[in-house]
PDB file of C-alpha atoms and ligand atoms in Angstrom:
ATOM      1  CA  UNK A 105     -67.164  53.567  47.910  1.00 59.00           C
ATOM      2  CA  UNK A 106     -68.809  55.947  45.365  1.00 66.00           C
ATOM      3  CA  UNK A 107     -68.066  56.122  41.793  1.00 76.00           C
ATOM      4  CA  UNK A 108     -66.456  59.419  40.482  1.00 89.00           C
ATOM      5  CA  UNK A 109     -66.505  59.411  36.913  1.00 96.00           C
ATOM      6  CA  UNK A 110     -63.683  62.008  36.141  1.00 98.00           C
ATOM      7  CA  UNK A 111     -61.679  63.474  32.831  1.00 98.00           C
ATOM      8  CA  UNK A 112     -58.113  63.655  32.694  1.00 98.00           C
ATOM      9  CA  UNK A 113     -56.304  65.058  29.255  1.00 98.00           C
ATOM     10  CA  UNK A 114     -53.705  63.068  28.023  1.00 99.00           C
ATOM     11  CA  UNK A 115     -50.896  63.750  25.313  1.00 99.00           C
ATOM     12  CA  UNK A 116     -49.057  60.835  23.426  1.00 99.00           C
ATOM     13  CA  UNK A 117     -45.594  62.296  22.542  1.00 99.00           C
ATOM     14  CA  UNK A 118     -43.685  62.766  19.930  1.00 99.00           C
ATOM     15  CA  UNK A 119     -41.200  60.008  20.657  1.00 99.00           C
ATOM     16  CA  UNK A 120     -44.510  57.806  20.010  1.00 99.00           C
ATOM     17  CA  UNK A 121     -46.305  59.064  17.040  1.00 98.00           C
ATOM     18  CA  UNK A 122     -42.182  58.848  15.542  1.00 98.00           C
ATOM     19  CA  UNK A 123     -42.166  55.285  15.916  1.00 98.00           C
ATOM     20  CA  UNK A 124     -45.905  55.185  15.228  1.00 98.00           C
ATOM     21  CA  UNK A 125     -47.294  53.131  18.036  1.00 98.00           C
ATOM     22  CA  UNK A 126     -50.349  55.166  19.546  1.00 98.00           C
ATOM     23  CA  UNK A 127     -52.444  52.003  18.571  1.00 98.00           C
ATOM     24  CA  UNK A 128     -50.397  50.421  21.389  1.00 98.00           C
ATOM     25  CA  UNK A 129     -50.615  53.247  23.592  1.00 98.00           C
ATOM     26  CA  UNK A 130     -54.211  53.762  23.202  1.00 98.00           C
ATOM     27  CA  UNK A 131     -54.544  49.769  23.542  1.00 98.00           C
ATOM     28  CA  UNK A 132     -52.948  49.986  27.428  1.00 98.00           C
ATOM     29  CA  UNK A 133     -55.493  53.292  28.100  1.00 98.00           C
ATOM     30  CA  UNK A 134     -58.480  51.197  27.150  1.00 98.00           C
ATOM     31  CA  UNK A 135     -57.588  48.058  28.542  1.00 98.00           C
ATOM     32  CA  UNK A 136     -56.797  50.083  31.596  1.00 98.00           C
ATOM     33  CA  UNK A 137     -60.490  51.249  31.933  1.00 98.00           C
ATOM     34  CA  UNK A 138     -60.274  54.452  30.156  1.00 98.00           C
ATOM     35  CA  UNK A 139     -62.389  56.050  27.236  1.00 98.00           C
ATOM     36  CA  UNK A 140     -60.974  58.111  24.969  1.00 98.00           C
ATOM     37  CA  UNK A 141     -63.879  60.589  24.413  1.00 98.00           C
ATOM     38  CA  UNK A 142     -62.095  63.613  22.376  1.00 98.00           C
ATOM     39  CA  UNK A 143     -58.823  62.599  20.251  1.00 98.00           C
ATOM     40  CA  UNK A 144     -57.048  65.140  17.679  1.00 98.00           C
ATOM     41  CA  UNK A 145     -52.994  64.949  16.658  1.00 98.00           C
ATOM     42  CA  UNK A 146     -51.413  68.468  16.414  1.00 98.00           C
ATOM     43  CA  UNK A 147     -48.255  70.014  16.290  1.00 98.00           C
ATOM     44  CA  UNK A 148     -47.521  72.169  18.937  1.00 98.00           C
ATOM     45  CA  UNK A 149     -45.336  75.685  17.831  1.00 98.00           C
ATOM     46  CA  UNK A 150     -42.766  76.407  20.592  1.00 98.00           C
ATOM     47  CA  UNK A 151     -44.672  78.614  21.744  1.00 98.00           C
ATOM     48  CA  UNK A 152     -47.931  77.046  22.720  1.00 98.00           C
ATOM     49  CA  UNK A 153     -45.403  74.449  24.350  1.00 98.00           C
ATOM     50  CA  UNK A 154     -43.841  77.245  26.307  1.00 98.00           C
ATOM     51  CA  UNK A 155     -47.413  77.905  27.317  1.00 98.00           C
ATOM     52  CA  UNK A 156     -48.200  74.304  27.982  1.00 98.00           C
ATOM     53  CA  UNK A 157     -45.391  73.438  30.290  1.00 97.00           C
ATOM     54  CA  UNK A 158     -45.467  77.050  31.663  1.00 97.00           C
ATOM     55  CA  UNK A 159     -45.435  75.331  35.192  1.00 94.00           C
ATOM     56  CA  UNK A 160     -42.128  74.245  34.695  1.00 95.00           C
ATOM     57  CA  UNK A 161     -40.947  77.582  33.784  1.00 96.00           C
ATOM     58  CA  UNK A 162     -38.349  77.503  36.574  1.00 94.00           C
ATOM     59  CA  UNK A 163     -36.972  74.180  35.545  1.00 96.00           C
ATOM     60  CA  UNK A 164     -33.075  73.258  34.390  1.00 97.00           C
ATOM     61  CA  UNK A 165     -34.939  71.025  31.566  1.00 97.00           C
ATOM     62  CA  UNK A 166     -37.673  73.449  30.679  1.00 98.00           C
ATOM     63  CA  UNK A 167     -36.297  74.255  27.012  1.00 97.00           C
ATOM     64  CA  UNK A 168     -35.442  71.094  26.444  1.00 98.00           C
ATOM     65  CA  UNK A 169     -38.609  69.958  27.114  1.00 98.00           C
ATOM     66  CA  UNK A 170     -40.650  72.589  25.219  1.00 98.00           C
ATOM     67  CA  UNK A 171     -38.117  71.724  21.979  1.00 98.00           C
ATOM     68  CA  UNK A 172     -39.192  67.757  22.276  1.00 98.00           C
ATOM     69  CA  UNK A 173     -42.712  68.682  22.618  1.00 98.00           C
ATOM     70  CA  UNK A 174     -42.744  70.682  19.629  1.00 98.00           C
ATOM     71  CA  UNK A 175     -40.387  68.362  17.249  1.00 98.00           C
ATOM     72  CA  UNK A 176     -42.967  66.179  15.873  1.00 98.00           C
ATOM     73  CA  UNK A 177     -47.004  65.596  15.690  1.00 98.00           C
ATOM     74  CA  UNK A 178     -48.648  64.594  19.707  1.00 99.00           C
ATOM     75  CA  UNK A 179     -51.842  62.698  20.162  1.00 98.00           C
ATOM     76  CA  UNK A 180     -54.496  65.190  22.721  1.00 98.00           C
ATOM     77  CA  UNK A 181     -56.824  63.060  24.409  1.00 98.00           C
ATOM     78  CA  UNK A 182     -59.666  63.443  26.948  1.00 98.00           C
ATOM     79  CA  UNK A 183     -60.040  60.200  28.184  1.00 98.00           C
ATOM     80  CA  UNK A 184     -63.178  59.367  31.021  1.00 98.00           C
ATOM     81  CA  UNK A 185     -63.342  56.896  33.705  1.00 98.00           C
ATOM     82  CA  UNK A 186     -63.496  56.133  37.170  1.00 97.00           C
ATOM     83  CA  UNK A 187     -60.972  58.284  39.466  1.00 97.00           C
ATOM     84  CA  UNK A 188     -59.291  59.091  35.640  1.00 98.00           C
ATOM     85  CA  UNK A 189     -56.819  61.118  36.884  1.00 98.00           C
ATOM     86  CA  UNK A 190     -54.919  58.476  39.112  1.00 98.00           C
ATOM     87  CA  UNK A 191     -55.914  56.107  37.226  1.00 98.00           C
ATOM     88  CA  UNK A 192     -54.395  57.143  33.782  1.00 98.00           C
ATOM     89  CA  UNK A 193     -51.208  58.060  35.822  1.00 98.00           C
ATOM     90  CA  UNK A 194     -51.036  54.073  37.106  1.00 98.00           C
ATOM     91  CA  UNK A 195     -51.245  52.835  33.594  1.00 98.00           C
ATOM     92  CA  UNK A 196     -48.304  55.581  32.517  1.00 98.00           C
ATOM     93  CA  UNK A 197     -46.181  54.716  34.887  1.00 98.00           C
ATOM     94  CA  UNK A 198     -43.453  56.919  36.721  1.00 98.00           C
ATOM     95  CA  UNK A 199     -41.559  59.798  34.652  1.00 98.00           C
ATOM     96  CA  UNK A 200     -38.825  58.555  34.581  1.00 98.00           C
ATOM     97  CA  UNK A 201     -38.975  55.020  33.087  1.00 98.00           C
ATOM     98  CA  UNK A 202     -36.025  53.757  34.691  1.00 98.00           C
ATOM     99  CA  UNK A 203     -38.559  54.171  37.644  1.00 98.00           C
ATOM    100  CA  UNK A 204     -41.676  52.660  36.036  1.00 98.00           C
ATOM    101  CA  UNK A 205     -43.487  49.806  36.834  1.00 98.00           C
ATOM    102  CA  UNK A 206     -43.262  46.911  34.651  1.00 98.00           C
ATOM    103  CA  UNK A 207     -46.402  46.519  32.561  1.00 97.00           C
ATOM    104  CA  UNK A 208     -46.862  50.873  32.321  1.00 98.00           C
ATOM    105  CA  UNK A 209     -46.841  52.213  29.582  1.00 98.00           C
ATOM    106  CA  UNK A 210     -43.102  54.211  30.122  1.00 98.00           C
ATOM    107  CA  UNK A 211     -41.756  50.802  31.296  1.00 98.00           C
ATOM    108  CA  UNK A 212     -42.957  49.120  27.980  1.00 98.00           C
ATOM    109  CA  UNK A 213     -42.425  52.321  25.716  1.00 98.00           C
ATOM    110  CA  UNK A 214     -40.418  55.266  26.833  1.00 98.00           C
ATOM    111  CA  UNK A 215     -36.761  56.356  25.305  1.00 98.00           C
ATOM    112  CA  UNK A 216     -35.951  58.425  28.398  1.00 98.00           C
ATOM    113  CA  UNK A 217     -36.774  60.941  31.280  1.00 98.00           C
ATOM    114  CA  UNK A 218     -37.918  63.295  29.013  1.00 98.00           C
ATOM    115  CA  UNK A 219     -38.890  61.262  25.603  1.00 98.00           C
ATOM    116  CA  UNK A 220     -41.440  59.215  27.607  1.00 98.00           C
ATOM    117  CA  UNK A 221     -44.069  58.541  25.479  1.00 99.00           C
ATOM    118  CA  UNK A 222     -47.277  59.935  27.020  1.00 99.00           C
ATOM    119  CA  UNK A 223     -48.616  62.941  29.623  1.00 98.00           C
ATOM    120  CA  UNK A 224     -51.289  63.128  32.289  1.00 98.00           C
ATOM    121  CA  UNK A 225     -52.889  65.077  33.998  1.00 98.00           C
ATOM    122  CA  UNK A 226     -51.572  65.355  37.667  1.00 98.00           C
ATOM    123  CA  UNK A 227     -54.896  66.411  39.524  1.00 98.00           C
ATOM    124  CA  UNK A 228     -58.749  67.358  38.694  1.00 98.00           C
ATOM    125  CA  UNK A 229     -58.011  70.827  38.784  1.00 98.00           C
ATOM    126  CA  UNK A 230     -55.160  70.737  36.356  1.00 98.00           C
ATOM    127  CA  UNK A 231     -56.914  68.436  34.217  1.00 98.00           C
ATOM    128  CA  UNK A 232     -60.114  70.800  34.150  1.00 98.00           C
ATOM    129  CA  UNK A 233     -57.417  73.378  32.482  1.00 98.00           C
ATOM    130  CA  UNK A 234     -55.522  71.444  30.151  1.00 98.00           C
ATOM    131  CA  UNK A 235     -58.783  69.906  28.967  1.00 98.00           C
ATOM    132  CA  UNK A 236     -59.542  73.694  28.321  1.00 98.00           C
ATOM    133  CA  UNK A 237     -56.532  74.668  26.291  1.00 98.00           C
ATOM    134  CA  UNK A 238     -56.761  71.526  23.661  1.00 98.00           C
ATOM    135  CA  UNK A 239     -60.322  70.900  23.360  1.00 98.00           C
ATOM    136  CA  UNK A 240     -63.858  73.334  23.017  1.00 98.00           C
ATOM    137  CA  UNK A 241     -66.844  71.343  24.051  1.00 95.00           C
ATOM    138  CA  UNK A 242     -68.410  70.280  21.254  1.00 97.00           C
ATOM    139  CA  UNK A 243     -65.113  68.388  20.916  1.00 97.00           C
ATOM    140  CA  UNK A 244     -66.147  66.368  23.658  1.00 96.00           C
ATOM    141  CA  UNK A 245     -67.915  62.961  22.481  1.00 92.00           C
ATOM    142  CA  UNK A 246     -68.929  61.129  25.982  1.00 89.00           C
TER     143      UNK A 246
HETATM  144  P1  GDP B 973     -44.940  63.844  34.716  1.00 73.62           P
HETATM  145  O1  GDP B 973     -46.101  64.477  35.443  1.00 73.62           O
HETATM  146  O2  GDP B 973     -44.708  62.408  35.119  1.00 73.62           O
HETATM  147  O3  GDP B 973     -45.050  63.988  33.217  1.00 73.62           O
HETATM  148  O4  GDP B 973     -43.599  64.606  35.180  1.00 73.62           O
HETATM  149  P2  GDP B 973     -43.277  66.149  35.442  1.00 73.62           P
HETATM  150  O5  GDP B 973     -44.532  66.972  35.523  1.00 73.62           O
HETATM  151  O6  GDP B 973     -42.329  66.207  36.602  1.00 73.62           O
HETATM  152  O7  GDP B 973     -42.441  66.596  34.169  1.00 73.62           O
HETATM  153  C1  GDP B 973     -43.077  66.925  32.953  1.00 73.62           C
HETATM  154  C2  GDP B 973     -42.282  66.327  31.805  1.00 73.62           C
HETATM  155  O8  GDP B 973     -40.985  66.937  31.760  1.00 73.62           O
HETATM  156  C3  GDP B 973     -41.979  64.831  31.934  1.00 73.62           C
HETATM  157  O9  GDP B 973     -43.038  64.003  31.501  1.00 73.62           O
HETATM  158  C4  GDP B 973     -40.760  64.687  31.047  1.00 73.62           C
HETATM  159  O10 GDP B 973     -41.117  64.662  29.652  1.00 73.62           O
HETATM  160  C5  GDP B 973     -40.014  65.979  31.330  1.00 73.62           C
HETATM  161  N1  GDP B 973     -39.027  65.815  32.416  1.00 73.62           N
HETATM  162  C6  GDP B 973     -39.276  65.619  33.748  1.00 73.62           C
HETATM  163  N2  GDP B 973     -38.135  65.529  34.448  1.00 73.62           N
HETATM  164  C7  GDP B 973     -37.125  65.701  33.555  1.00 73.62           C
HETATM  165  C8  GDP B 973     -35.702  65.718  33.660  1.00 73.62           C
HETATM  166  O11 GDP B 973     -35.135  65.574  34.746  1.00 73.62           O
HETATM  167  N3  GDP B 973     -35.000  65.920  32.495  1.00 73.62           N
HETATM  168  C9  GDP B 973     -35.611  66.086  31.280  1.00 73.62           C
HETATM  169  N4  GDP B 973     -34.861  66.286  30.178  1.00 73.62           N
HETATM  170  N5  GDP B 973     -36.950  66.081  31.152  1.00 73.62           N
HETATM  171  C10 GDP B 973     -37.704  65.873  32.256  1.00 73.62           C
END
């Protein structure tokens, strides 16, 4: 099988950076074969979370969502590594922790649905984009 190095952004939320455990989160990302190779902590306004989670527009928990993701500081990652998209979605976990796997990261960490600790990309195309809206190259430390 051939090796696809790929880069997938991922955002530790505020539910995490409240109860200050991104050591812990990062932790399960490297152990999990993942580099973080750009790392910054923000605050989103409402509206670049509007923009964000545009996507969801539609949604019944769209406000809700863009409120959490602005209420407190976020960790935006690029993180590298073989098949990175699927991969950093296996060591999250499913969205809903209730859901997750035991050992992910919203089985071991999340509050709820929507407080659940991290984001990642769903695809290489999406990631390509959200990469794009956090991060300018020379951001980029491979
Ligand atoms: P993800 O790709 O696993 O993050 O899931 P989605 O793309 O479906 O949803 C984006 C984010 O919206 C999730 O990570 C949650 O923070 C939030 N979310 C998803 N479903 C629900 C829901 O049913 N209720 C609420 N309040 N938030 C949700």
């Amino acid at each position: 099988m051939r090796m696809t190095i790929e880069r997938t952004l991922s955002i530790i939320k505020p539910d995490a950076t409240r109860r200050n455990i991104t050591g812990a989160i990062n932790h399960r990302l490297e152990r999990g074969g993942l580099r973080i190779i750009a790392q910054k902590r923000i605050q989103l306004s409402q509206g670049q979370a509007e923009r964000f989670y545009e996507v969801h527009a539609g949604r019944p928990f769209y406000r809700d969502l863009v409120a959490f993701m602005s209420s407190g500081p976020i960790l935006v990652q690029v993180l590298e590594g073989e098949n990175a998209v699927v991969l950093n979605r296996e060591i999250m976990g499913a969205t809903d922790p209730v859901n997750a796997a035991p050992g992910t990261i919203r089985k071991d960490f999340a509050e709820s649905i929507e407080a659940n600790s991290v984001h990642g990309s769903d695809s290489p195309e999406n990631a390509e984009e959200e990469i794009a809206f956090f991060f300018s190259t020379i951001e980029i430390c491979p």
